[in-house]
């Protein structure tokens, strides 16, 4: 408390009002210093390495996904082909059965298994029996 005109019991009115209205506050402001160039480069390189590794991992997963899709397509194709093979085998069996019936209806007879018939074609389109008969005819004509 301040000393006023020799009387210490008197309150000073103006000094208390000012102290009540205004309160003095202090604010500490700290400024960040910028990062040195080496630290910036290290941070950038670290981020770039992490991005490269993540990209590599994602690329490998994409390749694995593509291989799995190709395997699934191949499996699908295999099952389709198996179904086609069974249908064609059934059709072949039906045709084989029908050939015997057609041969009988056309008047062919089945061999007893002891007769051997050679029907190998020659280069000129004739069979072996025809060529031997032609040779014998031509040789007999030449002798006359």
Tab-separated table of N, CA and C in Angstrom:
chain	number	residue	atom	x	y	z
A	1	UNK	N	0.817	-1.167	0.000
A	1	UNK	CA	0.000	0.000	0.000
A	1	UNK	C	0.869	1.240	0.000
A	2	UNK	N	0.388	2.219	-0.699
A	2	UNK	CA	1.202	3.423	-0.880
A	2	UNK	C	0.972	4.396	0.278
A	3	UNK	N	1.894	5.218	0.471
A	3	UNK	CA	1.835	6.240	1.515
A	3	UNK	C	1.202	7.479	0.932
A	4	UNK	N	0.055	7.910	1.544
A	4	UNK	CA	-0.644	9.084	1.022
A	4	UNK	C	-0.759	10.152	2.112
A	5	UNK	N	-0.238	11.233	1.863
A	5	UNK	CA	-0.303	12.437	2.696
A	5	UNK	C	-0.153	12.157	4.182
A	6	UNK	N	0.615	11.272	4.480
A	6	UNK	CA	0.941	11.027	5.868
A	6	UNK	C	-0.008	10.119	6.584
A	7	UNK	N	-1.100	9.652	5.969
A	7	UNK	CA	-2.063	8.807	6.653
A	7	UNK	C	-2.009	7.418	6.005
A	8	UNK	N	-1.692	6.453	6.824
A	8	UNK	CA	-1.582	5.098	6.299
A	8	UNK	C	-2.920	4.370	6.312
A	9	UNK	N	-3.944	4.889	6.974
A	9	UNK	CA	-5.221	4.214	7.081
A	9	UNK	C	-6.130	4.468	5.887
A	10	UNK	N	-5.767	5.353	5.023
A	10	UNK	CA	-6.628	5.703	3.888
A	10	UNK	C	-6.293	4.744	2.728
A	11	UNK	N	-7.327	4.284	2.161
A	11	UNK	CA	-7.155	3.380	1.015
A	11	UNK	C	-7.015	4.192	-0.255
A	12	UNK	N	-6.271	3.682	-1.082
A	12	UNK	CA	-6.113	4.323	-2.362
A	12	UNK	C	-7.118	3.695	-3.326
A	13	UNK	N	-8.074	4.502	-3.788
A	13	UNK	CA	-9.178	3.985	-4.577
A	13	UNK	C	-8.772	3.712	-6.036
A	14	UNK	N	-8.068	4.546	-6.600
A	14	UNK	CA	-7.760	4.442	-8.018
A	14	UNK	C	-6.802	3.278	-8.317
A	15	UNK	N	-5.927	2.989	-7.430
A	15	UNK	CA	-4.949	1.946	-7.700
A	15	UNK	C	-5.593	0.545	-7.659
A	16	UNK	N	-6.615	0.363	-6.815
A	16	UNK	CA	-7.273	-0.949	-6.729
A	16	UNK	C	-8.177	-1.186	-7.933
A	17	UNK	N	-8.842	-0.143	-8.391
A	17	UNK	CA	-9.713	-0.308	-9.554
A	17	UNK	C	-8.903	-0.699	-10.793
A	18	UNK	N	-7.815	-0.100	-10.961
A	18	UNK	CA	-6.974	-0.397	-12.112
A	18	UNK	C	-6.461	-1.827	-11.998
A	19	UNK	N	-6.102	-2.256	-10.821
A	19	UNK	CA	-5.570	-3.594	-10.648
A	19	UNK	C	-6.675	-4.640	-10.820
A	20	UNK	N	-7.929	-4.277	-10.492
A	20	UNK	CA	-9.011	-5.226	-10.653
A	20	UNK	C	-9.447	-5.333	-12.121
A	21	UNK	N	-9.438	-4.217	-12.806
A	21	UNK	CA	-9.877	-4.237	-14.195
A	21	UNK	C	-8.855	-4.912	-15.117
A	22	UNK	N	-7.684	-4.543	-14.968
A	22	UNK	CA	-6.650	-5.049	-15.872
A	22	UNK	C	-5.752	-6.007	-15.129
A	23	UNK	N	-5.587	-7.089	-15.730
A	23	UNK	CA	-4.715	-8.079	-15.130
A	23	UNK	C	-3.561	-8.317	-16.098
A	24	UNK	N	-2.444	-8.235	-15.597
A	24	UNK	CA	-1.282	-8.351	-16.458
A	24	UNK	C	-0.928	-9.833	-16.629
A	25	UNK	N	-0.923	-10.263	-17.885
A	25	UNK	CA	-0.563	-11.658	-18.143
A	25	UNK	C	0.635	-11.667	-19.070
A	26	UNK	N	1.378	-12.706	-18.922
A	26	UNK	CA	2.541	-12.857	-19.803
A	26	UNK	C	2.347	-14.133	-20.618
A	27	UNK	N	2.694	-14.055	-21.856
A	27	UNK	CA	2.559	-15.184	-22.741
A	27	UNK	C	3.941	-15.492	-23.304
A	28	UNK	N	4.297	-16.758	-23.184
A	28	UNK	CA	5.599	-17.169	-23.668
A	28	UNK	C	5.433	-17.678	-25.099
A	29	UNK	N	6.096	-17.068	-26.009
A	29	UNK	CA	6.040	-17.458	-27.408
A	29	UNK	C	7.380	-18.086	-27.758
A	30	UNK	N	7.282	-19.341	-28.234
A	30	UNK	CA	8.520	-20.010	-28.638
A	30	UNK	C	8.480	-20.184	-30.156
A	31	UNK	N	9.518	-19.896	-30.797
A	31	UNK	CA	9.609	-20.043	-32.241
A	31	UNK	C	10.407	-21.299	-32.538
A	32	UNK	N	9.857	-22.075	-33.474
A	32	UNK	CA	10.572	-23.284	-33.866
A	32	UNK	C	11.686	-22.915	-34.822
A	33	UNK	N	12.771	-23.529	-34.581
A	33	UNK	CA	13.862	-23.298	-35.522
A	33	UNK	C	13.681	-24.300	-36.681
A	34	UNK	N	13.962	-23.923	-37.915
A	34	UNK	CA	13.784	-24.831	-39.057
A	34	UNK	C	14.727	-26.027	-38.972
A	35	UNK	N	14.293	-27.150	-39.580
A	35	UNK	CA	15.120	-28.350	-39.565
A	35	UNK	C	16.347	-28.146	-40.451
A	36	UNK	N	17.428	-28.707	-40.034
A	36	UNK	CA	18.622	-28.629	-40.890
A	36	UNK	C	18.415	-29.445	-42.177
A	37	UNK	N	19.191	-29.140	-43.177
A	37	UNK	CA	19.038	-29.771	-44.489
A	37	UNK	C	19.262	-31.273	-44.416
A	38	UNK	N	20.211	-31.740	-43.641
A	38	UNK	CA	20.486	-33.169	-43.541
A	38	UNK	C	19.291	-33.928	-42.969
A	39	UNK	N	18.664	-33.361	-41.951
A	39	UNK	CA	17.496	-34.021	-41.357
A	39	UNK	C	16.338	-34.066	-42.348
A	40	UNK	N	16.174	-33.015	-43.135
A	40	UNK	CA	15.126	-33.013	-44.147
A	40	UNK	C	15.378	-34.112	-45.172
A	41	UNK	N	16.611	-34.233	-45.631
A	41	UNK	CA	16.950	-35.261	-46.609
A	41	UNK	C	16.736	-36.665	-46.051
A	42	UNK	N	17.113	-36.872	-44.797
A	42	UNK	CA	16.918	-38.180	-44.175
A	42	UNK	C	15.429	-38.500	-44.085
A	43	UNK	N	14.621	-37.534	-43.704
A	43	UNK	CA	13.181	-37.758	-43.605
A	43	UNK	C	12.583	-38.059	-44.976
A	44	UNK	N	12.982	-37.312	-45.983
A	44	UNK	CA	12.459	-37.535	-47.340
A	44	UNK	C	12.884	-38.904	-47.861
A	45	UNK	N	14.143	-39.271	-47.655
A	45	UNK	CA	14.616	-40.582	-48.104
A	45	UNK	C	13.895	-41.715	-47.379
A	46	UNK	N	13.639	-41.535	-46.107
A	46	UNK	CA	12.911	-42.552	-45.345
A	46	UNK	C	11.504	-42.737	-45.893
A	47	UNK	N	10.833	-41.649	-46.175
A	47	UNK	CA	9.481	-41.727	-46.741
A	47	UNK	C	9.519	-42.387	-48.113
A	48	UNK	N	10.522	-42.029	-48.926
A	48	UNK	CA	10.617	-42.616	-50.263
A	48	UNK	C	10.882	-44.117	-50.203
A	49	UNK	N	11.723	-44.548	-49.282
A	49	UNK	CA	11.994	-45.979	-49.131
A	49	UNK	C	10.730	-46.710	-48.684
A	50	UNK	N	9.993	-46.140	-47.757
A	50	UNK	CA	8.752	-46.778	-47.292
A	50	UNK	C	7.734	-46.879	-48.431
A	51	UNK	N	7.615	-45.845	-49.226
A	51	UNK	CA	6.683	-45.868	-50.362
A	51	UNK	C	7.131	-46.905	-51.386
A	52	UNK	N	8.436	-47.017	-51.648
A	52	UNK	CA	8.947	-47.999	-52.608
A	52	UNK	C	8.672	-49.416	-52.127
A	53	UNK	N	8.883	-49.679	-50.858
A	53	UNK	CA	8.621	-51.013	-50.313
A	53	UNK	C	7.136	-51.326	-50.385
A	54	UNK	N	6.290	-50.369	-50.041
A	54	UNK	CA	4.839	-50.589	-50.121
A	54	UNK	C	4.415	-50.840	-51.569
A	55	UNK	N	4.991	-50.092	-52.506
A	55	UNK	CA	4.680	-50.304	-53.921
A	55	UNK	C	5.113	-51.680	-54.394
A	56	UNK	N	6.271	-52.136	-53.962
A	56	UNK	CA	6.760	-53.462	-54.321
A	56	UNK	C	5.836	-54.548	-53.781
A	57	UNK	N	5.414	-54.402	-52.548
A	57	UNK	CA	4.511	-55.389	-51.942
A	57	UNK	C	3.176	-55.408	-52.682
A	58	UNK	N	2.653	-54.249	-52.996
A	58	UNK	CA	1.365	-54.186	-53.719
A	58	UNK	C	1.518	-54.792	-55.110
A	59	UNK	N	2.642	-54.537	-55.782
A	59	UNK	CA	2.875	-55.099	-57.110
A	59	UNK	C	2.937	-56.625	-57.056
A	60	UNK	N	3.605	-57.166	-56.042
A	60	UNK	CA	3.694	-58.628	-55.905
A	60	UNK	C	2.317	-59.232	-55.635
A	61	UNK	N	1.515	-58.574	-54.807
A	61	UNK	CA	0.168	-59.069	-54.554
A	61	UNK	C	-0.676	-59.032	-55.827
A	62	UNK	N	-0.464	-58.026	-56.651
A	62	UNK	CA	-1.190	-57.953	-57.929
A	62	UNK	C	-0.791	-59.117	-58.834
A	63	UNK	N	0.489	-59.467	-58.866
A	63	UNK	CA	0.932	-60.609	-59.663
A	63	UNK	C	0.335	-61.911	-59.139
A	64	UNK	N	0.308	-62.061	-57.831
A	64	UNK	CA	-0.269	-63.266	-57.235
A	64	UNK	C	-1.752	-63.351	-57.556
A	65	UNK	N	-2.445	-62.231	-57.494
A	65	UNK	CA	-3.873	-62.210	-57.824
A	65	UNK	C	-4.084	-62.603	-59.278
A	66	UNK	N	-3.224	-62.104	-60.176
A	66	UNK	CA	-3.336	-62.432	-61.591
A	66	UNK	C	-3.089	-63.921	-61.822
A	67	UNK	N	-2.092	-64.483	-61.156
A	67	UNK	CA	-1.831	-65.914	-61.284
A	67	UNK	C	-3.007	-66.742	-60.782
A	68	UNK	N	-3.607	-66.335	-59.685
A	68	UNK	CA	-4.771	-67.055	-59.168
A	68	UNK	C	-5.926	-67.005	-60.157
A	69	UNK	N	-6.119	-65.862	-60.800
A	69	UNK	CA	-7.186	-65.759	-61.801
A	69	UNK	C	-6.898	-66.683	-62.980
A	70	UNK	N	-5.642	-66.750	-63.421
A	70	UNK	CA	-5.294	-67.639	-64.524
A	70	UNK	C	-5.498	-69.101	-64.141
A	71	UNK	N	-5.171	-69.462	-62.915
A	71	UNK	CA	-5.375	-70.834	-62.442
A	71	UNK	C	-6.856	-71.174	-62.420
A	72	UNK	N	-7.677	-70.259	-61.942
A	72	UNK	CA	-9.115	-70.505	-61.911
A	72	UNK	C	-9.679	-70.653	-63.320
A	73	UNK	N	-9.222	-69.830	-64.247
A	73	UNK	CA	-9.673	-69.947	-65.636
A	73	UNK	C	-9.241	-71.281	-66.234
A	74	UNK	N	-8.008	-71.708	-65.944
A	74	UNK	CA	-7.522	-72.987	-66.461
A	74	UNK	C	-8.340	-74.142	-65.880
A	75	UNK	N	-8.658	-74.072	-64.590
A	75	UNK	CA	-9.488	-75.113	-63.971
A	75	UNK	C	-10.866	-75.167	-64.624
A	76	UNK	N	-11.435	-73.999	-64.886
A	76	UNK	CA	-12.736	-73.949	-65.545
A	76	UNK	C	-12.664	-74.568	-66.935
A	77	UNK	N	-11.587	-74.234	-67.667
A	77	UNK	CA	-11.411	-74.799	-69.003
A	77	UNK	C	-11.232	-76.316	-68.951
A	78	UNK	N	-10.504	-76.794	-67.958
A	78	UNK	CA	-10.287	-78.238	-67.812
A	78	UNK	C	-11.601	-78.954	-67.564
A	79	UNK	N	-12.424	-78.419	-66.684
A	79	UNK	CA	-13.710	-79.074	-66.412
A	79	UNK	C	-14.603	-79.062	-67.651
A	80	UNK	N	-14.581	-77.945	-68.399
A	80	UNK	CA	-15.356	-77.892	-69.642
A	80	UNK	C	-14.858	-78.931	-70.640
A	81	UNK	N	-13.542	-79.045	-70.775
A	81	UNK	CA	-12.978	-80.012	-71.708
A	81	UNK	C	-13.296	-81.443	-71.290
A	82	UNK	N	-13.272	-81.714	-69.989
A	82	UNK	CA	-13.616	-83.062	-69.516
A	82	UNK	C	-15.056	-83.404	-69.863
A	83	UNK	N	-15.939	-82.449	-69.725
A	83	UNK	CA	-17.332	-82.686	-70.088
A	83	UNK	C	-17.450	-82.948	-71.583
A	84	UNK	N	-16.733	-82.187	-72.390
A	84	UNK	CA	-16.770	-82.402	-73.835
A	84	UNK	C	-16.202	-83.773	-74.202
A	85	UNK	N	-15.126	-84.188	-73.531
A	85	UNK	CA	-14.531	-85.491	-73.808
A	85	UNK	C	-15.513	-86.605	-73.495
A	86	UNK	N	-16.206	-86.516	-72.366
A	86	UNK	CA	-17.165	-87.567	-72.027
A	86	UNK	C	-18.310	-87.604	-73.035
A	87	UNK	N	-18.777	-86.432	-73.480
A	87	UNK	CA	-19.832	-86.408	-74.487
A	87	UNK	C	-19.352	-87.009	-75.810
A	88	UNK	N	-18.125	-86.682	-76.212
A	88	UNK	CA	-17.590	-87.222	-77.460
A	88	UNK	C	-17.342	-88.728	-77.366
A	89	UNK	N	-16.915	-89.210	-76.208
A	89	UNK	CA	-16.738	-90.655	-76.040
A	89	UNK	C	-18.077	-91.378	-76.128
A	90	UNK	N	-19.099	-90.795	-75.566
A	90	UNK	CA	-20.436	-91.384	-75.658
A	90	UNK	C	-20.901	-91.408	-77.111
A	91	UNK	N	-20.668	-90.317	-77.822
A	91	UNK	CA	-21.047	-90.248	-79.228
A	91	UNK	C	-20.247	-91.264	-80.053
A	92	UNK	N	-18.970	-91.427	-79.759
A	92	UNK	CA	-18.129	-92.406	-80.449
A	92	UNK	C	-18.661	-93.816	-80.229
A	93	UNK	N	-19.028	-94.124	-79.008
A	93	UNK	CA	-19.554	-95.463	-78.699
A	93	UNK	C	-20.848	-95.720	-79.470
A	94	UNK	N	-21.698	-94.712	-79.531
A	94	UNK	CA	-22.944	-94.864	-80.282
A	94	UNK	C	-22.671	-95.094	-81.764
A	95	UNK	N	-21.705	-94.354	-82.323
A	95	UNK	CA	-21.363	-94.521	-83.728
A	95	UNK	C	-20.752	-95.893	-84.004
A	96	UNK	N	-19.903	-96.378	-83.101
A	96	UNK	CA	-19.319	-97.704	-83.271
A	96	UNK	C	-20.393	-98.772	-83.277
A	97	UNK	N	-21.381	-98.645	-82.396
A	97	UNK	CA	-22.489	-99.605	-82.376
A	97	UNK	C	-23.306	-99.504	-83.659
A	98	UNK	N	-23.478	-98.328	-84.169
A	98	UNK	CA	-24.276	-98.114	-85.364
A	98	UNK	C	-23.575	-98.627	-86.620
A	99	UNK	N	-22.232	-98.597	-86.638
A	99	UNK	CA	-21.477	-99.083	-87.801
A	99	UNK	C	-21.763	-100.560	-88.030
A	100	UNK	N	-21.748	-101.349	-86.966
A	100	UNK	CA	-22.010	-102.785	-87.114
A	100	UNK	C	-23.417	-103.020	-87.659
A	101	UNK	N	-24.380	-102.279	-87.162
A	101	UNK	CA	-25.752	-102.427	-87.643
A	101	UNK	C	-25.860	-102.015	-89.110
A	102	UNK	N	-25.211	-100.950	-89.517
A	102	UNK	CA	-25.238	-100.485	-90.901
A	102	UNK	C	-24.582	-101.502	-91.824
A	103	UNK	N	-23.453	-102.079	-91.390
A	103	UNK	CA	-22.754	-103.065	-92.218
A	103	UNK	C	-23.636	-104.286	-92.461
A	104	UNK	N	-24.325	-104.758	-91.442
A	104	UNK	CA	-25.213	-105.911	-91.591
A	104	UNK	C	-26.363	-105.554	-92.521
A	105	UNK	N	-26.902	-104.344	-92.394
A	105	UNK	CA	-28.024	-103.955	-93.251
A	105	UNK	C	-27.591	-103.789	-94.708
A	106	UNK	N	-26.314	-103.471	-94.949
A	106	UNK	CA	-25.814	-103.339	-96.316
A	106	UNK	C	-25.363	-104.679	-96.907
A	107	UNK	N	-25.354	-105.724	-96.108
A	107	UNK	CA	-25.038	-107.051	-96.612
A	107	UNK	C	-23.620	-107.500	-96.343
A	108	UNK	N	-22.877	-106.788	-95.569
A	108	UNK	CA	-21.527	-107.214	-95.230
A	108	UNK	C	-21.601	-108.303	-94.171
A	109	UNK	N	-20.610	-109.162	-94.170
A	109	UNK	CA	-20.554	-110.224	-93.165
A	109	UNK	C	-19.311	-110.017	-92.319
A	110	UNK	N	-19.356	-110.491	-91.122
A	110	UNK	CA	-18.210	-110.359	-90.234
A	110	UNK	C	-17.246	-111.499	-90.511
A	111	UNK	N	-15.977	-111.235	-90.377
A	111	UNK	CA	-14.975	-112.274	-90.618
A	111	UNK	C	-14.871	-113.157	-89.397
A	112	UNK	N	-14.434	-114.397	-89.637
A	112	UNK	CA	-14.324	-115.338	-88.522
A	112	UNK	C	-13.023	-115.157	-87.771
A	113	UNK	N	-12.164	-114.256	-88.233
A	113	UNK	CA	-10.924	-113.972	-87.527
A	113	UNK	C	-9.742	-114.712	-88.093
A	114	UNK	N	-9.961	-115.727	-88.949
A	114	UNK	CA	-8.848	-116.468	-89.529
A	114	UNK	C	-8.481	-115.947	-90.903
A	115	UNK	N	-9.369	-115.255	-91.537
A	115	UNK	CA	-9.065	-114.700	-92.844
A	115	UNK	C	-8.278	-113.400	-92.664
A	116	UNK	N	-7.233	-113.240	-93.469
A	116	UNK	CA	-6.427	-112.025	-93.421
A	116	UNK	C	-6.619	-111.313	-94.748
A	117	UNK	N	-7.031	-110.077	-94.686
A	117	UNK	CA	-7.252	-109.283	-95.882
A	117	UNK	C	-6.280	-108.117	-95.838
A	118	UNK	N	-5.427	-108.000	-96.870
A	118	UNK	CA	-4.460	-106.916	-96.935
A	118	UNK	C	-5.013	-105.840	-97.852
A	119	UNK	N	-5.252	-104.653	-97.315
A	119	UNK	CA	-5.824	-103.562	-98.080
A	119	UNK	C	-4.938	-102.338	-97.948
A	120	UNK	N	-3.629	-102.497	-98.039
A	120	UNK	CA	-2.738	-101.351	-97.882
A	120	UNK	C	-2.681	-100.572	-99.186
A	121	UNK	N	-2.872	-99.279	-99.190
A	121	UNK	CA	-2.872	-98.490	-100.424
A	121	UNK	C	-1.458	-98.240	-100.932
A	122	UNK	N	-1.336	-98.079	-102.249
A	122	UNK	CA	-0.054	-97.760	-102.883
A	122	UNK	C	-0.007	-96.263	-103.151
A	123	UNK	N	1.105	-95.814	-103.652
A	123	UNK	CA	1.268	-94.403	-103.957
A	123	UNK	C	0.364	-93.966	-105.104
A	124	UNK	N	0.082	-94.862	-106.044
A	124	UNK	CA	-0.739	-94.495	-107.191
A	124	UNK	C	-2.226	-94.638	-106.913
A	125	UNK	N	-2.597	-94.984	-105.688
A	125	UNK	CA	-3.995	-95.062	-105.310
A	125	UNK	C	-4.593	-96.437	-105.481
A	126	UNK	N	-3.816	-97.435	-105.910
A	126	UNK	CA	-4.347	-98.786	-106.064
A	126	UNK	C	-3.943	-99.626	-104.878
A	127	UNK	N	-4.604	-100.726	-104.682
A	127	UNK	CA	-4.256	-101.620	-103.575
A	127	UNK	C	-3.175	-102.577	-104.030
A	128	UNK	N	-2.638	-103.341	-103.102
A	128	UNK	CA	-1.555	-104.270	-103.424
A	128	UNK	C	-2.038	-105.362	-104.371
A	129	UNK	N	-3.247	-105.833	-104.202
A	129	UNK	CA	-3.778	-106.898	-105.065
A	129	UNK	C	-3.952	-106.398	-106.491
A	130	UNK	N	-4.439	-105.171	-106.657
A	130	UNK	CA	-4.648	-104.617	-107.992
A	130	UNK	C	-3.325	-104.435	-108.719
A	131	UNK	N	-2.293	-103.980	-107.995
A	131	UNK	CA	-1.007	-103.735	-108.635
A	131	UNK	C	-0.357	-105.042	-109.067
A	132	UNK	N	-0.511	-106.090	-108.277
A	132	UNK	CA	0.072	-107.380	-108.674
A	132	UNK	C	-0.670	-107.947	-109.880
A	133	UNK	N	-1.986	-107.740	-109.925
A	133	UNK	CA	-2.739	-108.250	-111.078
A	133	UNK	C	-2.377	-107.463	-112.332
A	134	UNK	N	-2.116	-106.155	-112.214
A	134	UNK	CA	-1.723	-105.354	-113.369
A	134	UNK	C	-0.354	-105.775	-113.878
A	135	UNK	N	0.564	-106.065	-112.932
A	135	UNK	CA	1.908	-106.482	-113.330
A	135	UNK	C	1.854	-107.813	-114.060
A	136	UNK	N	1.028	-108.712	-113.563
A	136	UNK	CA	0.965	-110.013	-114.219
A	136	UNK	C	0.338	-109.885	-115.588
A	137	UNK	N	-0.656	-109.007	-115.756
A	137	UNK	CA	-1.283	-108.798	-117.049
A	137	UNK	C	-0.288	-108.135	-117.994
A	138	UNK	N	0.455	-107.140	-117.514
A	138	UNK	CA	1.401	-106.446	-118.383
A	138	UNK	C	2.561	-107.363	-118.756
A	139	UNK	N	2.978	-108.222	-117.860
A	139	UNK	CA	4.066	-109.141	-118.182
A	139	UNK	C	3.629	-110.199	-119.184
A	140	UNK	N	2.363	-110.630	-119.089
A	140	UNK	CA	1.857	-111.617	-120.041
A	140	UNK	C	1.667	-111.005	-121.414
A	141	UNK	N	1.291	-109.711	-121.453
A	141	UNK	CA	1.137	-109.014	-122.719
A	141	UNK	C	2.503	-108.805	-123.356
A	142	UNK	N	3.507	-108.504	-122.539
A	142	UNK	CA	4.839	-108.262	-123.044
A	142	UNK	C	5.467	-109.545	-123.601
A	143	UNK	N	5.123	-110.694	-123.048
A	143	UNK	CA	5.681	-111.955	-123.522
A	143	UNK	C	5.111	-112.343	-124.857
A	144	UNK	N	3.936	-111.959	-125.156
A	144	UNK	CA	3.301	-112.331	-126.433
A	144	UNK	C	3.904	-111.540	-127.497
